[in-house]
Short mmCIF file of C-alpha atoms in Angstrom, two decimals:
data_model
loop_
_atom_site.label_atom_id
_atom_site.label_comp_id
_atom_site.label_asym_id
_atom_site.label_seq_id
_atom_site.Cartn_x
_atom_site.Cartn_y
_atom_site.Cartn_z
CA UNK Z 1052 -31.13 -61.40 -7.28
CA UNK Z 1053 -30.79 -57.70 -7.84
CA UNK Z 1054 -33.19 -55.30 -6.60
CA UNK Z 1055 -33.92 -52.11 -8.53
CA UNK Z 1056 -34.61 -48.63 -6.62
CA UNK Z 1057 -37.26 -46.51 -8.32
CA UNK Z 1058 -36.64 -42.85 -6.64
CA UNK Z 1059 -40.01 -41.15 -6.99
CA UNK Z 1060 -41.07 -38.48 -9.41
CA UNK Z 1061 -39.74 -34.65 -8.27
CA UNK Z 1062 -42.55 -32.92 -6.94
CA UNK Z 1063 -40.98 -29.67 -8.43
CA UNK Z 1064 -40.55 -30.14 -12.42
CA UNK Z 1065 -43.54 -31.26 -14.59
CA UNK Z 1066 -44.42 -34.48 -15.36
CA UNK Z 1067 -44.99 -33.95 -19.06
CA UNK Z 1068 -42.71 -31.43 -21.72
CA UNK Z 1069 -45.02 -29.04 -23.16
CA UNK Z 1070 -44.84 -25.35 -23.67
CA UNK Z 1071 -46.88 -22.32 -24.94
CA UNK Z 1072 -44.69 -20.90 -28.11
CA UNK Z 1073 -46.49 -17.29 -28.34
CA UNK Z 1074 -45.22 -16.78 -24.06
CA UNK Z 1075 -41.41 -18.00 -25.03
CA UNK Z 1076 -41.40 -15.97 -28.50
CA UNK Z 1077 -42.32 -13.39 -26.32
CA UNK Z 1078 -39.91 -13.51 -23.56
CA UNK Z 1079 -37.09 -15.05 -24.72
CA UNK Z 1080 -35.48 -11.88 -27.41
CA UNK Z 1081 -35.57 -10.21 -23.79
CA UNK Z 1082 -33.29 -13.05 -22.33
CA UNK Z 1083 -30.09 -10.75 -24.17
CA UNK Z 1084 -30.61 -8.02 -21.29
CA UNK Z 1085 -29.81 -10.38 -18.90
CA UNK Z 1086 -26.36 -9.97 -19.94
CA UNK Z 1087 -25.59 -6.37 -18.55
CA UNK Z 1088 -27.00 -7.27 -15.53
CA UNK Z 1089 -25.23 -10.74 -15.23
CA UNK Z 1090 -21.91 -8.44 -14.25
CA UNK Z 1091 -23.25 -6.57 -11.74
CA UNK Z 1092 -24.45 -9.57 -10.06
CA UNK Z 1093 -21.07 -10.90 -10.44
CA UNK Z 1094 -19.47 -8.06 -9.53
CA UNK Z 1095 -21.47 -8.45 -5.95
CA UNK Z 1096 -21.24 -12.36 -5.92
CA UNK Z 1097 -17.39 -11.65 -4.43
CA UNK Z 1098 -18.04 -11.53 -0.29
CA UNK Z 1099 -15.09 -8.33 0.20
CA UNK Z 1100 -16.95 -6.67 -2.67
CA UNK Z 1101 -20.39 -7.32 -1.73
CA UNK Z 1102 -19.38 -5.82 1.55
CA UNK Z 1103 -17.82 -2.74 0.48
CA UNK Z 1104 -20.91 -2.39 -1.83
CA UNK Z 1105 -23.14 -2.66 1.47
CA UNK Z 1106 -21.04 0.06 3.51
CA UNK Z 1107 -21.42 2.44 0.61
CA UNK Z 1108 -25.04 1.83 1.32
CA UNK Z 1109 -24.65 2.90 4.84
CA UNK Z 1110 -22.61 5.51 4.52
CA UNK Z 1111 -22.54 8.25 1.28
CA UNK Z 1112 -19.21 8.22 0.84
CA UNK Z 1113 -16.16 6.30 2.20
CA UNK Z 1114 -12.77 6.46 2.24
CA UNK Z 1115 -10.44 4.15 0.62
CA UNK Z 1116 -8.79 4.04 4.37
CA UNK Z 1117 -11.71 3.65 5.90
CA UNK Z 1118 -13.25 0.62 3.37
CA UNK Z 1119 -10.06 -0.81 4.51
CA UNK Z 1120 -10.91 -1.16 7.90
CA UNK Z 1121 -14.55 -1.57 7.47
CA UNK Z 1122 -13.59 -4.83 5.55
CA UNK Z 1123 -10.47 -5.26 8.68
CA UNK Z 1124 -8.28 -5.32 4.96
CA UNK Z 1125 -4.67 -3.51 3.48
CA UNK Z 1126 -5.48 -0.22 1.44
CA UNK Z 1127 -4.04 -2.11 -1.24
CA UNK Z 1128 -7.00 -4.80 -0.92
CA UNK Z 1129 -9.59 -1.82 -0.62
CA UNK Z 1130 -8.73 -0.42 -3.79
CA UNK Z 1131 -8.31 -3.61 -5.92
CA UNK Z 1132 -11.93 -3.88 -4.80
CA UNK Z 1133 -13.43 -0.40 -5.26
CA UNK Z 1134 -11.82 -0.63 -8.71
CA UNK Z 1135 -13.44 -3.28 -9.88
CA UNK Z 1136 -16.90 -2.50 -8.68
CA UNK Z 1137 -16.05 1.19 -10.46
CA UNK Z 1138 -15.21 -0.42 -13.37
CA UNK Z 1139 -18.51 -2.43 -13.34
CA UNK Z 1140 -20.38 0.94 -12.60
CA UNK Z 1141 -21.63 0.14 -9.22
CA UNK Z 1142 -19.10 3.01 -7.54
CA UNK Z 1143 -17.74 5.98 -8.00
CA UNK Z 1144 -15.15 7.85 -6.93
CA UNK Z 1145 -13.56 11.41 -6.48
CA UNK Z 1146 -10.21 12.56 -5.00
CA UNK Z 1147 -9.95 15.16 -2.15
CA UNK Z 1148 -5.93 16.13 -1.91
CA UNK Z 1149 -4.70 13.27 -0.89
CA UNK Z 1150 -7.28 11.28 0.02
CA UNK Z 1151 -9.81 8.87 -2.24
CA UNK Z 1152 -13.47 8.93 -1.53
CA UNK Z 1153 -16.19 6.07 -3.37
CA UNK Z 1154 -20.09 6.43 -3.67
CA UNK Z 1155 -22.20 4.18 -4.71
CA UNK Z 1156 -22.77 5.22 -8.66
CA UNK Z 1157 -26.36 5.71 -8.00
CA UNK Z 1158 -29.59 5.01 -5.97
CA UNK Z 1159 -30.38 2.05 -8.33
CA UNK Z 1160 -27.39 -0.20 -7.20
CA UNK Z 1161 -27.85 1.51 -3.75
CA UNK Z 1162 -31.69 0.00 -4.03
CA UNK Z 1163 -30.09 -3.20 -5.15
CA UNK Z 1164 -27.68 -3.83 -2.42
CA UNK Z 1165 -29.97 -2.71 0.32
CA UNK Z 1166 -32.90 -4.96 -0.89
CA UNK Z 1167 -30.47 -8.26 -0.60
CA UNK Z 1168 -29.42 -7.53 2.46
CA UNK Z 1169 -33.00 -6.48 4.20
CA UNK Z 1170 -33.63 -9.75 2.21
CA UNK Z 1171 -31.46 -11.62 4.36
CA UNK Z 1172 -31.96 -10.41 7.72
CA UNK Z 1173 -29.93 -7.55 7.37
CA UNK Z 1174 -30.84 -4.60 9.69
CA UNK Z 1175 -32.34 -1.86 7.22
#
């Protein structure tokens, strides 16, 4: 004789489907901002990037050399990297002779990449 297993009920979703139409026609023409966003996050979901990202925080500028050792990577890596978050608009950059520096493109995304990482245990 076979036995069936009834797993309980999650105690995190409801137990009926119901919803209040005036709150979603509200909110959900705003779900098409997400989209703009959605990059940047994915931009910063990448471990190298989110770390260069977070030593632009610390410091106000940084050298393509030195993002290279901060993130113990080639120069060749440290650029790939700071090119894609400048292409997102997270970072900027500006060229001194020889020499590349990057910035965070503005407080916002410095805001944003602090806040995650205080978030996390991060020393502010």
């Amino acid at each position: 004789m076979s036995q069936k297993v009834v797993k309980p009920a999650p105690q995190d979703t409801c137990d009926i489907f119901c919803y209040d139409e005036e709150l979603v026609l509200r909110v959900q023409p705003r779900m098409e901002d997400v989209l703009g966003v959605e990059q940047i996050f994915k931009a910063l979901s990448d471990s190298t990037r989110l770390k260069v990202a977070y030593a632009l925080t610390l410091e106000k500028e940084l050298c393509v050399c030195d993002v290279a050792n901060i993130i113990q990577a080639t120069t060749a890596t440290a650029s790939h990297h700071l090119r894609l978050l400048r292409k997102q608009g997270l970072a900027t950059y500006r060229k001194e002779g020889k020499l590349v520096f990057y910035s965070l493109a503005n407080e916002h995304i410095h805001q944003l990449v602090s806040l995650a990482m205080i978030h996390f245990g991060a020393k502010s």
